[in-house]
Coordinates of C-alpha atoms in Angstrom, one line a residue:
M1 CA 0.0 0.0 0.0
N2 CA 1.6 3.3 -1.1
K3 CA -0.7 5.8 0.5
A4 CA 0.5 8.8 2.4
P5 CA 0.6 8.5 6.2
S6 CA -2.1 11.1 6.7
Q7 CA -4.3 9.2 4.3
L8 CA -3.7 6.0 6.2
T9 CA -4.4 7.7 9.5
A10 CA -7.7 9.1 8.3
Q11 CA -8.8 5.7 7.0
A12 CA -7.7 4.0 10.3
C13 CA -9.8 6.5 12.3
E14 CA -12.9 5.4 10.5
M15 CA -12.3 1.7 11.1
T16 CA -14.4 -0.5 13.4
D17 CA -12.6 -2.5 16.1
E18 CA -12.8 -5.6 14.0
E19 CA -11.2 -3.8 11.0
L20 CA -8.5 -2.2 13.1
A21 CA -7.6 -5.6 14.7
R22 CA -7.7 -7.4 11.4
Q23 CA -5.4 -4.8 9.7
A24 CA -2.9 -4.9 12.6
A25 CA -3.1 -8.7 12.5
E26 CA -2.3 -8.7 8.8
V27 CA 0.8 -6.5 9.5
A28 CA 1.9 -8.8 12.3
T29 CA 1.4 -11.9 10.2
D30 CA 3.4 -10.4 7.4
W31 CA 6.3 -10.1 9.8
V32 CA 6.5 -13.9 10.1
S33 CA 8.3 -16.0 7.5
A34 CA 9.9 -19.4 7.7
D35 CA 13.4 -17.8 7.8
T36 CA 12.6 -14.8 10.1
P37 CA 9.9 -15.9 12.5
L38 CA 9.5 -12.8 14.7
S39 CA 12.0 -10.6 16.4
Q40 CA 11.9 -10.2 20.2
D41 CA 11.0 -6.5 19.8
Q42 CA 8.2 -7.4 17.4
G43 CA 6.9 -10.0 19.8
W44 CA 6.9 -7.6 22.8
H45 CA 5.2 -5.0 20.6
L46 CA 2.3 -7.4 19.9
V47 CA 2.2 -8.2 23.6
G48 CA 1.9 -4.5 24.4
L49 CA -1.1 -4.1 22.1
Q50 CA -3.0 -6.7 24.1
Y51 CA -3.0 -4.8 27.5
A52 CA -2.4 -7.8 29.8
G53 CA -2.7 -5.7 32.9
S54 CA 0.0 -7.4 35.1
A55 CA 3.4 -9.1 34.8
Q56 CA 1.7 -12.5 35.0
G57 CA -0.8 -11.5 32.4
E58 CA 1.9 -10.2 30.2
M59 CA 3.9 -13.4 30.4
H60 CA 0.7 -15.4 29.5
T61 CA 0.1 -13.1 26.6
R62 CA 3.8 -13.5 25.5
D63 CA 3.3 -17.3 25.6
R64 CA 0.1 -16.9 23.4
V65 CA 2.0 -14.7 20.9
G66 CA 4.9 -17.3 20.9
A67 CA 2.5 -20.2 20.3
W68 CA 0.8 -18.2 17.5
R69 CA 4.2 -17.5 15.9
Q70 CA 5.4 -21.1 16.3
Q71 CA 2.3 -22.5 14.7
L72 CA 2.6 -20.1 11.7
V73 CA 6.4 -20.8 11.3
Q74 CA 5.8 -24.6 11.3
A75 CA 3.2 -24.2 8.6
L76 CA 5.5 -22.0 6.5
K77 CA 8.4 -24.4 6.9
A78 CA 6.3 -27.4 5.8
A79 CA 5.6 -25.7 2.4
D80 CA 7.0 -27.9 -0.4
G81 CA 6.6 -25.5 -3.3
S82 CA 3.7 -27.3 -4.8
A83 CA 0.3 -25.7 -5.5
E84 CA -1.1 -27.7 -2.5
G85 CA 1.7 -26.3 -0.4
A86 CA 0.9 -22.8 -1.5
G87 CA -2.7 -23.5 -0.5
R88 CA -1.6 -24.6 2.9
I89 CA 0.5 -21.5 3.4
A90 CA -2.5 -19.3 2.4
T91 CA -4.7 -21.2 4.8
A92 CA -2.1 -20.9 7.6
R93 CA -1.7 -17.2 7.1
S94 CA -5.4 -16.7 7.0
E95 CA -5.8 -18.6 10.3
A96 CA -2.9 -16.7 11.8
V97 CA -4.5 -13.4 10.9
A98 CA -7.8 -14.5 12.5
Q99 CA -6.1 -15.7 15.7
M100 CA -4.1 -12.5 16.0
R101 CA -7.2 -10.4 15.3
D102 CA -9.0 -12.2 18.1
M103 CA -6.1 -11.5 20.5
L104 CA -6.0 -7.9 19.5
L105 CA -9.8 -7.6 20.0
D106 CA -9.4 -9.1 23.4
G107 CA -6.7 -6.5 24.0
I108 CA -9.2 -3.7 23.2
R109 CA -11.6 -5.1 25.8
S110 CA -8.8 -5.6 28.3
A111 CA -7.6 -2.0 27.9
E112 CA -11.2 -0.7 28.3
Q113 CA -11.5 -2.7 31.5
L114 CA -8.1 -1.4 32.8
N115 CA -9.1 2.1 31.9
K116 CA -12.2 1.7 34.1
T117 CA -10.3 0.1 36.9
W118 CA -7.1 2.1 36.9
I119 CA -8.2 5.3 35.1
S120 CA -5.4 4.8 32.6
P121 CA -5.2 7.2 29.6
T122 CA -4.5 4.2 27.3
D123 CA -6.6 4.3 24.1
P124 CA -6.2 0.8 22.5
R125 CA -7.7 2.0 19.2
A126 CA -5.2 4.8 18.9
A127 CA -2.4 2.3 19.7
L128 CA -3.6 0.0 16.9
R129 CA -4.0 3.0 14.5
A130 CA -0.4 4.1 15.3
F131 CA 0.9 0.5 14.9
I132 CA -0.8 0.2 11.5
S133 CA 0.5 3.6 10.4
R134 CA 4.0 2.9 11.5
H135 CA 4.3 -0.6 9.9
Q136 CA 2.5 -0.3 6.6

């Protein structure tokens, strides 16, 4: 996508939670390949978008992101170059996007709960918009 950052930001502001989470999940899934699974910084960035609320919750979220990454990497490594293998890769990526989207939607709900409990200024939608803008 070769749109100007201001155009991306305007579009992201009009997105539903589902659309924001899906677009961010697509970005995150694109980070993963068989050769470069996910950097430590990228993994922690994805954890941060999920608003775990505590160190224990953060570690649980980190484990979920790691399992998500590992499942995708295994599917990508199993590709054999055939048309059937390409289909399996497309399916694995689609499933990975759906899983990450669900984790990010949970993050929105978690942040909203934390904001009510701790009166935090965190806006999970703004964080997703910024993530999308920075990484597309």
